[in-house]
PDB file of C-alpha atoms in Angstrom:
ATOM      1  CA  MET D   1       0.000   0.000   0.000  1.00 47.00           C
ATOM      2  CA  TYR D   2       1.087   3.510  -0.783  1.00 49.00           C
ATOM      3  CA  HIS D   3       0.283   6.016   1.959  1.00 48.00           C
ATOM      4  CA  PHE D   4      -1.499   8.903   0.352  1.00 51.00           C
ATOM      5  CA  PHE D   5      -1.604  12.368   1.827  1.00 55.00           C
ATOM      6  CA  MET D   6      -3.889  14.771   0.043  1.00 58.00           C
ATOM      7  CA  LYS D   7      -1.960  16.306  -2.775  1.00 77.00           C
ATOM      8  CA  THR D   8      -2.023  16.421  -6.508  1.00 89.00           C
ATOM      9  CA  ILE D   9      -2.441  13.085  -8.249  1.00 94.00           C
ATOM     10  CA  VAL D  10      -0.769  12.849 -11.664  1.00 95.00           C
ATOM     11  CA  ILE D  11      -1.688  10.200 -14.225  1.00 97.00           C
ATOM     12  CA  THR D  12       1.019   9.299 -16.752  1.00 96.00           C
ATOM     13  CA  GLY D  13       1.431   6.639 -19.421  1.00 95.00           C
ATOM     14  CA  MET D  14       1.364   6.093 -23.154  1.00 89.00           C
ATOM     15  CA  MET D  15      -1.128   7.595 -25.556  1.00 84.00           C
ATOM     16  CA  GLY D  16      -4.236   5.464 -25.483  1.00 84.00           C
ATOM     17  CA  ALA D  17      -3.615   4.234 -21.922  1.00 90.00           C
ATOM     18  CA  GLY D  18      -6.786   5.992 -20.748  1.00 91.00           C
ATOM     19  CA  LYS D  19      -5.111   8.783 -18.788  1.00 94.00           C
ATOM     20  CA  THR D  20      -7.737  11.451 -19.479  1.00 93.00           C
ATOM     21  CA  THR D  21     -10.709   9.140 -18.929  1.00 95.00           C
ATOM     22  CA  VAL D  22      -9.301   7.654 -15.711  1.00 97.00           C
ATOM     23  CA  ALA D  23      -8.103  11.017 -14.328  1.00 97.00           C
ATOM     24  CA  ASN D  24     -11.489  12.607 -15.009  1.00 97.00           C
ATOM     25  CA  LEU D  25     -13.379   9.755 -13.320  1.00 97.00           C
ATOM     26  CA  LEU D  26     -10.913   9.729 -10.401  1.00 96.00           C
ATOM     27  CA  SER D  27     -11.288  13.486  -9.879  1.00 95.00           C
ATOM     28  CA  LYS D  28     -15.093  13.121  -9.764  1.00 95.00           C
ATOM     29  CA  LYS D  29     -14.900  10.195  -7.354  1.00 94.00           C
ATOM     30  CA  LEU D  30     -12.515  12.089  -5.032  1.00 92.00           C
ATOM     31  CA  ASN D  31     -14.286  15.410  -5.575  1.00 91.00           C
ATOM     32  CA  LEU D  32     -11.090  17.069  -6.817  1.00 92.00           C
ATOM     33  CA  LYS D  33     -10.445  19.469  -9.672  1.00 93.00           C
ATOM     34  CA  PHE D  34      -9.495  17.793 -12.981  1.00 95.00           C
ATOM     35  CA  ILE D  35      -6.783  19.213 -15.259  1.00 95.00           C
ATOM     36  CA  ASP D  36      -5.974  17.737 -18.648  1.00 95.00           C
ATOM     37  CA  ILE D  37      -2.613  19.153 -19.774  1.00 95.00           C
ATOM     38  CA  ASP D  38      -3.164  18.466 -23.492  1.00 92.00           C
ATOM     39  CA  THR D  39      -6.552  20.230 -23.412  1.00 93.00           C
ATOM     40  CA  LEU D  40      -4.993  23.171 -21.564  1.00 94.00           C
ATOM     41  CA  ILE D  41      -2.232  23.418 -24.180  1.00 94.00           C
ATOM     42  CA  GLU D  42      -4.788  23.334 -27.004  1.00 93.00           C
ATOM     43  CA  GLN D  43      -6.813  26.098 -25.336  1.00 95.00           C
ATOM     44  CA  ILE D  44      -3.770  28.298 -24.707  1.00 93.00           C
ATOM     45  CA  GLU D  45      -2.360  27.831 -28.216  1.00 94.00           C
ATOM     46  CA  ASN D  46      -5.802  27.815 -29.862  1.00 95.00           C
ATOM     47  CA  MET D  47      -4.847  24.807 -31.986  1.00 92.00           C
ATOM     48  CA  SER D  48      -4.718  21.022 -31.684  1.00 89.00           C
ATOM     49  CA  ILE D  49      -1.661  19.144 -30.432  1.00 86.00           C
ATOM     50  CA  SER D  50      -1.134  17.844 -33.996  1.00 83.00           C
ATOM     51  CA  GLU D  51      -1.227  21.407 -35.350  1.00 88.00           C
ATOM     52  CA  ILE D  52       1.257  22.579 -32.712  1.00 91.00           C
ATOM     53  CA  PHE D  53       3.633  19.734 -33.667  1.00 84.00           C
ATOM     54  CA  ALA D  54       3.217  20.515 -37.381  1.00 85.00           C
ATOM     55  CA  THR D  55       3.545  24.288 -37.006  1.00 91.00           C
ATOM     56  CA  ASN D  56       6.125  24.681 -34.228  1.00 92.00           C
ATOM     57  CA  GLY D  57       7.726  21.251 -33.805  1.00 89.00           C
ATOM     58  CA  GLU D  58       8.012  18.826 -30.931  1.00 85.00           C
ATOM     59  CA  GLU D  59      10.706  20.792 -29.082  1.00 90.00           C
ATOM     60  CA  TYR D  60       8.449  23.873 -28.871  1.00 94.00           C
ATOM     61  CA  PHE D  61       5.550  21.683 -27.733  1.00 91.00           C
ATOM     62  CA  ARG D  62       7.631  19.996 -24.992  1.00 91.00           C
ATOM     63  CA  LYS D  63       8.838  23.344 -23.601  1.00 93.00           C
ATOM     64  CA  LEU D  64       5.275  24.637 -23.569  1.00 94.00           C
ATOM     65  CA  GLU D  65       4.051  21.419 -21.963  1.00 93.00           C
ATOM     66  CA  HIS D  66       6.685  21.675 -19.208  1.00 94.00           C
ATOM     67  CA  GLN D  67       5.732  25.271 -18.432  1.00 94.00           C
ATOM     68  CA  ILE D  68       2.007  24.532 -18.358  1.00 93.00           C
ATOM     69  CA  ILE D  69       2.555  21.566 -16.018  1.00 93.00           C
ATOM     70  CA  LEU D  70       4.512  23.793 -13.628  1.00 91.00           C
ATOM     71  CA  ASP D  71       1.886  26.538 -13.924  1.00 89.00           C
ATOM     72  CA  SER D  72      -0.866  24.024 -13.115  1.00 86.00           C
ATOM     73  CA  PHE D  73       0.605  23.416  -9.671  1.00 82.00           C
ATOM     74  CA  ASN D  74      -0.754  25.764  -7.066  1.00 75.00           C
ATOM     75  CA  ASN D  75      -0.778  23.485  -4.028  1.00 67.00           C
ATOM     76  CA  GLU D  76      -4.421  22.721  -4.715  1.00 76.00           C
ATOM     77  CA  ASN D  77      -5.453  19.104  -4.498  1.00 85.00           C
ATOM     78  CA  CYS D  78      -6.357  18.005  -8.009  1.00 91.00           C
ATOM     79  CA  VAL D  79      -5.982  15.210 -10.549  1.00 95.00           C
ATOM     80  CA  ILE D  80      -3.803  15.952 -13.574  1.00 95.00           C
ATOM     81  CA  SER D  81      -3.720  13.953 -16.789  1.00 96.00           C
ATOM     82  CA  LEU D  82      -0.405  14.316 -18.623  1.00 95.00           C
ATOM     83  CA  GLY D  83       0.304  13.939 -22.305  1.00 89.00           C
ATOM     84  CA  GLY D  84       2.076  10.663 -23.119  1.00 87.00           C
ATOM     85  CA  GLY D  85       5.498  12.266 -23.587  1.00 89.00           C
ATOM     86  CA  ALA D  86       5.438  14.734 -20.678  1.00 92.00           C
ATOM     87  CA  PHE D  87       7.299  12.357 -18.368  1.00 92.00           C
ATOM     88  CA  GLU D  88      10.269  12.307 -20.765  1.00 92.00           C
ATOM     89  CA  ASN D  89      11.404  15.739 -19.573  1.00 93.00           C
ATOM     90  CA  SER D  90      13.633  15.059 -16.541  1.00 94.00           C
ATOM     91  CA  GLU D  91      12.819  18.433 -14.928  1.00 94.00           C
ATOM     92  CA  THR D  92       9.096  17.790 -15.311  1.00 94.00           C
ATOM     93  CA  ARG D  93       9.426  14.201 -14.099  1.00 95.00           C
ATOM     94  CA  ASN D  94      11.514  15.105 -11.038  1.00 95.00           C
ATOM     95  CA  PHE D  95       9.174  17.966 -10.128  1.00 94.00           C
ATOM     96  CA  LEU D  96       6.106  15.733 -10.392  1.00 94.00           C
ATOM     97  CA  LEU D  97       7.678  12.852  -8.473  1.00 94.00           C
ATOM     98  CA  LYS D  98       8.633  15.245  -5.666  1.00 92.00           C
ATOM     99  CA  ASN D  99       5.390  17.236  -5.512  1.00 91.00           C
ATOM    100  CA  SER D 100       2.607  14.810  -6.377  1.00 91.00           C
ATOM    101  CA  THR D 101       1.459  11.212  -6.318  1.00 92.00           C
ATOM    102  CA  VAL D 102       2.325   9.876  -9.783  1.00 95.00           C
ATOM    103  CA  ILE D 103       0.434   6.906 -11.175  1.00 97.00           C
ATOM    104  CA  PHE D 104       1.595   5.109 -14.321  1.00 96.00           C
ATOM    105  CA  LEU D 105      -1.188   3.512 -16.356  1.00 96.00           C
ATOM    106  CA  LYS D 106       0.576   0.538 -17.878  1.00 94.00           C
ATOM    107  CA  THR D 107      -0.999  -0.621 -21.121  1.00 91.00           C
ATOM    108  CA  SER D 108       0.250  -3.174 -23.639  1.00 90.00           C
ATOM    109  CA  PRO D 109       1.176  -1.940 -27.152  1.00 87.00           C
ATOM    110  CA  LYS D 110      -1.500  -4.167 -28.724  1.00 88.00           C
ATOM    111  CA  ILE D 111      -4.256  -2.655 -26.563  1.00 88.00           C
ATOM    112  CA  ILE D 112      -2.946   0.884 -27.241  1.00 85.00           C
ATOM    113  CA  PHE D 113      -3.049   0.172 -30.964  1.00 80.00           C
ATOM    114  CA  GLU D 114      -6.627  -1.116 -30.747  1.00 80.00           C
ATOM    115  CA  ARG D 115      -7.707   1.998 -28.840  1.00 72.00           C
ATOM    116  CA  ILE D 116      -6.031   4.601 -31.079  1.00 73.00           C
ATOM    117  CA  LYS D 117      -5.816   3.032 -34.549  1.00 69.00           C
ATOM    118  CA  THR D 118      -8.684   5.133 -35.886  1.00 63.00           C
ATOM    119  CA  ASN D 119      -7.373   8.373 -34.369  1.00 59.00           C
ATOM    120  CA  ALA D 120      -5.436  10.352 -36.972  1.00 54.00           C
ATOM    121  CA  LEU D 121      -4.523  13.059 -34.448  1.00 55.00           C
ATOM    122  CA  ARG D 122      -1.517  11.320 -32.898  1.00 51.00           C
ATOM    123  CA  PRO D 123       1.511  13.353 -34.073  1.00 51.00           C
ATOM    124  CA  LEU D 124       4.158  10.784 -33.103  1.00 50.00           C
ATOM    125  CA  LEU D 125       2.364   8.061 -35.052  1.00 50.00           C
ATOM    126  CA  LYS D 126       1.505  10.140 -38.090  1.00 55.00           C
ATOM    127  CA  ASN D 127       1.823   7.952 -41.199  1.00 56.00           C
ATOM    128  CA  ASN D 128       3.125   5.083 -39.042  1.00 59.00           C
ATOM    129  CA  MET D 129       0.249   3.768 -36.929  1.00 64.00           C
ATOM    130  CA  THR D 130       1.595   0.299 -36.108  1.00 75.00           C
ATOM    131  CA  VAL D 131       2.042  -1.856 -33.024  1.00 79.00           C
ATOM    132  CA  GLU D 132       5.791  -1.864 -33.811  1.00 81.00           C
ATOM    133  CA  LYS D 133       5.957   1.946 -33.700  1.00 80.00           C
ATOM    134  CA  ILE D 134       4.051   1.958 -30.402  1.00 80.00           C
ATOM    135  CA  VAL D 135       6.512  -0.628 -29.010  1.00 85.00           C
ATOM    136  CA  GLU D 136       9.413   1.586 -30.141  1.00 84.00           C
ATOM    137  CA  ILE D 137       7.984   4.621 -28.312  1.00 84.00           C
ATOM    138  CA  LEU D 138       7.113   2.578 -25.220  1.00 86.00           C
ATOM    139  CA  VAL D 139      10.585   1.020 -24.995  1.00 88.00           C
ATOM    140  CA  ARG D 140      12.086   4.520 -25.126  1.00 90.00           C
ATOM    141  CA  ARG D 141       9.758   5.855 -22.406  1.00 92.00           C
ATOM    142  CA  GLU D 142       9.297   2.900 -20.095  1.00 92.00           C
ATOM    143  CA  LYS D 143      12.259   3.554 -17.787  1.00 94.00           C
ATOM    144  CA  ASN D 144      10.818   6.997 -17.038  1.00 95.00           C
ATOM    145  CA  TYR D 145       7.258   5.749 -16.595  1.00 94.00           C
ATOM    146  CA  ASN D 146       8.576   3.102 -14.202  1.00 94.00           C
ATOM    147  CA  THR D 147       9.886   5.802 -11.835  1.00 96.00           C
ATOM    148  CA  ALA D 148       6.248   6.399 -10.817  1.00 96.00           C
ATOM    149  CA  PRO D 149       5.674   4.905  -7.354  1.00 94.00           C
ATOM    150  CA  ILE D 150       2.351   3.406  -8.463  1.00 95.00           C
ATOM    151  CA  ALA D 151       1.756   1.389 -11.636  1.00 96.00           C
ATOM    152  CA  ILE D 152      -1.678   0.127 -12.596  1.00 96.00           C
ATOM    153  CA  THR D 153      -2.136  -2.298 -15.485  1.00 94.00           C
ATOM    154  CA  THR D 154      -5.120  -1.222 -17.610  1.00 94.00           C
ATOM    155  CA  ASP D 155      -5.417  -4.048 -20.155  1.00 92.00           C
ATOM    156  CA  ASN D 156      -8.942  -5.473 -20.314  1.00 90.00           C
ATOM    157  CA  LYS D 157     -10.177  -3.328 -17.409  1.00 94.00           C
ATOM    158  CA  LEU D 158     -13.014  -0.831 -17.424  1.00 94.00           C
ATOM    159  CA  PRO D 159     -12.123   2.771 -16.476  1.00 95.00           C
ATOM    160  CA  ASN D 160     -14.255   2.615 -13.295  1.00 96.00           C
ATOM    161  CA  ASP D 161     -12.437  -0.546 -12.208  1.00 96.00           C
ATOM    162  CA  ILE D 162      -9.075   1.178 -12.752  1.00 96.00           C
ATOM    163  CA  VAL D 163     -10.274   4.128 -10.635  1.00 96.00           C
ATOM    164  CA  GLU D 164     -11.331   1.757  -7.837  1.00 95.00           C
ATOM    165  CA  GLU D 165      -7.944   0.034  -8.026  1.00 95.00           C
ATOM    166  CA  ILE D 166      -6.165   3.396  -7.756  1.00 95.00           C
ATOM    167  CA  ILE D 167      -8.270   4.398  -4.747  1.00 93.00           C
ATOM    168  CA  GLY D 168      -7.469   1.044  -3.129  1.00 92.00           C
ATOM    169  CA  VAL D 169      -3.735   1.587  -3.635  1.00 91.00           C
ATOM    170  CA  LEU D 170      -3.891   5.144  -2.274  1.00 87.00           C
ATOM    171  CA  GLU D 171      -5.057   3.764   1.104  1.00 65.00           C
ATOM    172  CA  TRP D 172      -7.428   6.392   2.400  1.00 51.00           C
TER     173      TRP D 172
END
């Protein structure tokens, strides 16, 4: 069991892991504010993540993402859903690990593919939507995801069941 003291809960993991869905449900269940970093970025930039990647590049997006994550912290208890690559930035990762309860939603590449194969708005998979490409990204990111103190496997689980599992691990 992980002893949880009220503070920000951050959900990380690959695209298609269910971060936004699970974080939103968890925030409702715990009666906490919900923040979706990708949605916030899209609102601030007034364009989609794909458009930001296409127009300004990944490096610009990652800097913006880092800043918005830091700006989202105001010592208010909330649930934050990160973009899939946010945990790659060591400054972001270290800040989140120190200042929040980070939960890694662990999802197999095959399940991710099934969930996102019809979504054309995934900039890192543009023109290469394959299980192999997902594996390649996951292999690159996994060591960082695994620094999260809590990992929940999401394969073949309903979002509400994942939320209940998270609450059980948080030991209220």
